GROMACS .gro file of C-alpha atoms in nm:
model
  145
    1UNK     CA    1   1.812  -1.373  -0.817
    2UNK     CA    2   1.523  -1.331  -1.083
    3UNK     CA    3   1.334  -1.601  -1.192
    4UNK     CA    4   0.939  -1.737  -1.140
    5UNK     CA    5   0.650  -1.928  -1.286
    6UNK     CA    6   0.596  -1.630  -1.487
    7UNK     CA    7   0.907  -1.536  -1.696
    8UNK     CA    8   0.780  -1.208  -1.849
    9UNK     CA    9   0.794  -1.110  -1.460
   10UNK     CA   10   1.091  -0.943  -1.307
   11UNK     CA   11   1.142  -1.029  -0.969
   12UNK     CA   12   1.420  -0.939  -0.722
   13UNK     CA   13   1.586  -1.076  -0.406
   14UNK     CA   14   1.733  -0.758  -0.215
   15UNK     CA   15   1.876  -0.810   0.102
   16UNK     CA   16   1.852  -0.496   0.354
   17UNK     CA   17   1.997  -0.447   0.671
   18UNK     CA   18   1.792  -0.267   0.939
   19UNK     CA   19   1.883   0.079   1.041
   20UNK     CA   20   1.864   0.308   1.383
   21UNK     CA   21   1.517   0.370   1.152
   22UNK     CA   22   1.438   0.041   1.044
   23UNK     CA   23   1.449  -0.042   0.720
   24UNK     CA   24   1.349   0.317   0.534
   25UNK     CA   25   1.002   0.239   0.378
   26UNK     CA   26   0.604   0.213   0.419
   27UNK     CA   27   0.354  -0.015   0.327
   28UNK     CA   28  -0.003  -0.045   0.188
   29UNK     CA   29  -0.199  -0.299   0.128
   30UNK     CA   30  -0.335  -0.657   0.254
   31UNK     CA   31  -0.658  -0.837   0.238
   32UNK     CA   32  -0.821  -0.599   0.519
   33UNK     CA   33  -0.665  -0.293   0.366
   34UNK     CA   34  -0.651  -0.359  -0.063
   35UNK     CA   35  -0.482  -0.055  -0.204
   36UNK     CA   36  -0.582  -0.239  -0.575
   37UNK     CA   37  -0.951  -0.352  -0.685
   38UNK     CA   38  -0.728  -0.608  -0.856
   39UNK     CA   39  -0.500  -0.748  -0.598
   40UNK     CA   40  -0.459  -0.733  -0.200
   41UNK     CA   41  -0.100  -0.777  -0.194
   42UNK     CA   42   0.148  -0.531   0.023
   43UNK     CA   43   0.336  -0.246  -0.192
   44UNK     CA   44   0.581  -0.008  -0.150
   45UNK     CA   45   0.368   0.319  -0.054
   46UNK     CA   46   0.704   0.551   0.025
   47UNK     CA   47   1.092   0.511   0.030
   48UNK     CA   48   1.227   0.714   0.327
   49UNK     CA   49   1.505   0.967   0.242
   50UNK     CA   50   1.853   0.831   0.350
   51UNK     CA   51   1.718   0.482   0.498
   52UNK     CA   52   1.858   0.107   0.402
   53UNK     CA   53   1.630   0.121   0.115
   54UNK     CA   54   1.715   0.487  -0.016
   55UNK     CA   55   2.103   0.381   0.051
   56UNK     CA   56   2.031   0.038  -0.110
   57UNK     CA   57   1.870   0.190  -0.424
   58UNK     CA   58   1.649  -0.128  -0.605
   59UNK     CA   59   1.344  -0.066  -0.393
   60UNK     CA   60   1.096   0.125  -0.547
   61UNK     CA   61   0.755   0.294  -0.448
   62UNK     CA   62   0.477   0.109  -0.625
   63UNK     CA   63   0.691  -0.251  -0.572
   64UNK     CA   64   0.537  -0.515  -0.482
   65UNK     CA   65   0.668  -0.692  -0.186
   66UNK     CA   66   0.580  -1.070  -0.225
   67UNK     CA   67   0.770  -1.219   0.073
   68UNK     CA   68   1.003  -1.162   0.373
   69UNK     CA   69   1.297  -1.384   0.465
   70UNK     CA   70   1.155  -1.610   0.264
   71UNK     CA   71   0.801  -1.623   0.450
   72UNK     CA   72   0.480  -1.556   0.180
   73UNK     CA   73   0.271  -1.248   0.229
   74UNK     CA   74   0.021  -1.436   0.008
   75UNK     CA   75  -0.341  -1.333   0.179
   76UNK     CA   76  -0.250  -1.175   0.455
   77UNK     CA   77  -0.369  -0.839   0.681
   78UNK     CA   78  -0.163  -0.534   0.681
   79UNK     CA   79  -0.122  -0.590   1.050
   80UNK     CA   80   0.014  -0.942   0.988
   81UNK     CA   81   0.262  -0.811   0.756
   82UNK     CA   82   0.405  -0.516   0.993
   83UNK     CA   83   0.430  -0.774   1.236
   84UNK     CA   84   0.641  -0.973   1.026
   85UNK     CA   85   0.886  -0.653   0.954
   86UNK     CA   86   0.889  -0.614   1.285
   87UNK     CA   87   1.039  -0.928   1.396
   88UNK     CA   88   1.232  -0.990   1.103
   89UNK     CA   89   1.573  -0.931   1.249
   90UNK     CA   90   1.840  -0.693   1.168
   91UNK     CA   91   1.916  -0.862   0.798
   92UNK     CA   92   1.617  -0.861   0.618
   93UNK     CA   93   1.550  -1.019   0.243
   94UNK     CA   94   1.282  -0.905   0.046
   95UNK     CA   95   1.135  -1.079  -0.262
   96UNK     CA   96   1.020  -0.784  -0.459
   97UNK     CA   97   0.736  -0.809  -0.754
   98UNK     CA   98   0.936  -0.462  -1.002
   99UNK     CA   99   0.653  -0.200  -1.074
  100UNK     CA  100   0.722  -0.203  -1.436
  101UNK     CA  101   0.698  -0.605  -1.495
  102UNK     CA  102   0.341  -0.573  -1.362
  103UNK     CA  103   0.186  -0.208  -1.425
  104UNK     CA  104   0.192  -0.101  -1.807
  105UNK     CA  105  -0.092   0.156  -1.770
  106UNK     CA  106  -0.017   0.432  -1.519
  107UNK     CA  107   0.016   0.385  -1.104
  108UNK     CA  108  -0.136   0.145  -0.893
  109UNK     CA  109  -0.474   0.246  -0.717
  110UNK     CA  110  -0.324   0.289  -0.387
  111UNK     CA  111  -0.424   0.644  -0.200
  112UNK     CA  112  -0.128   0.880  -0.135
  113UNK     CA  113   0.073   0.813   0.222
  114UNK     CA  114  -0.143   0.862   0.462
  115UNK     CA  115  -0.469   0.829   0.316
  116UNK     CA  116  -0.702   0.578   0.367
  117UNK     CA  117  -0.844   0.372   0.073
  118UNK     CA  118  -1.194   0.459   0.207
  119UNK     CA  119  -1.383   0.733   0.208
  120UNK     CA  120  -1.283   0.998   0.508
  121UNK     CA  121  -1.490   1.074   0.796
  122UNK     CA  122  -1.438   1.425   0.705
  123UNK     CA  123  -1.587   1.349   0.352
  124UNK     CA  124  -1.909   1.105   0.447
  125UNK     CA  125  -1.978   1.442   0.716
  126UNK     CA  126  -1.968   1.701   0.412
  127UNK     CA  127  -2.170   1.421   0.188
  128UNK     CA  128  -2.408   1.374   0.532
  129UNK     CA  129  -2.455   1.783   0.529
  130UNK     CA  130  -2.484   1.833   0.188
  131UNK     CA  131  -2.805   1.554   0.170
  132UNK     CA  132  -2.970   1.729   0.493
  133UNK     CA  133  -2.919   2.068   0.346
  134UNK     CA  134  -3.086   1.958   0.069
  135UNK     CA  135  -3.371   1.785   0.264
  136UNK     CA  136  -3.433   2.110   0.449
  137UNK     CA  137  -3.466   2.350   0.123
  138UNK     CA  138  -3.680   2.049  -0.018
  139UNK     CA  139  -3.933   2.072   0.305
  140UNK     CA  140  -3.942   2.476   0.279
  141UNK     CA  141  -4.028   2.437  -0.068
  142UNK     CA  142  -4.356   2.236   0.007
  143UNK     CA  143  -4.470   2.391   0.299
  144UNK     CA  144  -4.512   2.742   0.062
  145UNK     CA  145  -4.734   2.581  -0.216
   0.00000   0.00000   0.00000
């Protein structure tokens, strides 16, 4: 069923039914976790190989997933959402936002799978040696002249 307040917009109504993997995709996003500077709604971060919504086909990576069983995911936390997979049942519908009705320029700004949107512990400890490395050769510096 396609149809909104905005009719340049192309949503879809797909119905999955859970599998022995649940329903065969991941999620980003959320108003505690924005994967967009523009938007903190939940996308489609990866379609599992061989689950409902690989088998199903319409779900895409980069959708946007606007509600479940007919419940809004308007402003809500990535943990809220999950929570609401989780206890969706076995027969699941999906309101789906299509990538292409609402990105014309490129990919959304979510990180790859796995990433977080923030910078890595790994990373602020490289930037945190890098500055006291630099502090050190500044010090030596002054104490010769």
């Amino acid at each position: 069923m396609n149809g909104s307040l905005h009719p340049h917009l192309k949503y879809v109504d797909i119905k999955l039914k859970r599998g022995p993997a649940g329903l065969g995709f991941n999620i980003l996003g959320g108003v505690d976790q924005p994967c967009r500077m523009d938007d903190n709604g939940i996308y489609v971060s990866k379609i599992k190989e061989d689950g409902a919504a690989a088998l199903d086909g319409r779900l895409r990576e980069e959708d946007k997933i606007i509600a479940i069983n007919g419940v809004s995911l308007e402003n809500r936390t990535h943990r809220e959402v999950v929570d609401l997979f989780r206890t969706a049942g076995e027969n699941v519908e999906l309101r789906v936002l299509k990538k292409s009705s609402f990105l014309t320029n490129g990919p959304a700004d979510c990180p790859p799978e796995g990433q977080s949107s923030s910078m890595s512990s790994l990373g602020m400890l490289a930037l945190f040696a890098g500055a006291v490395t630099i502090f050190v050769i500044a010090a030596l510096y002054k104490r010769r002249k």
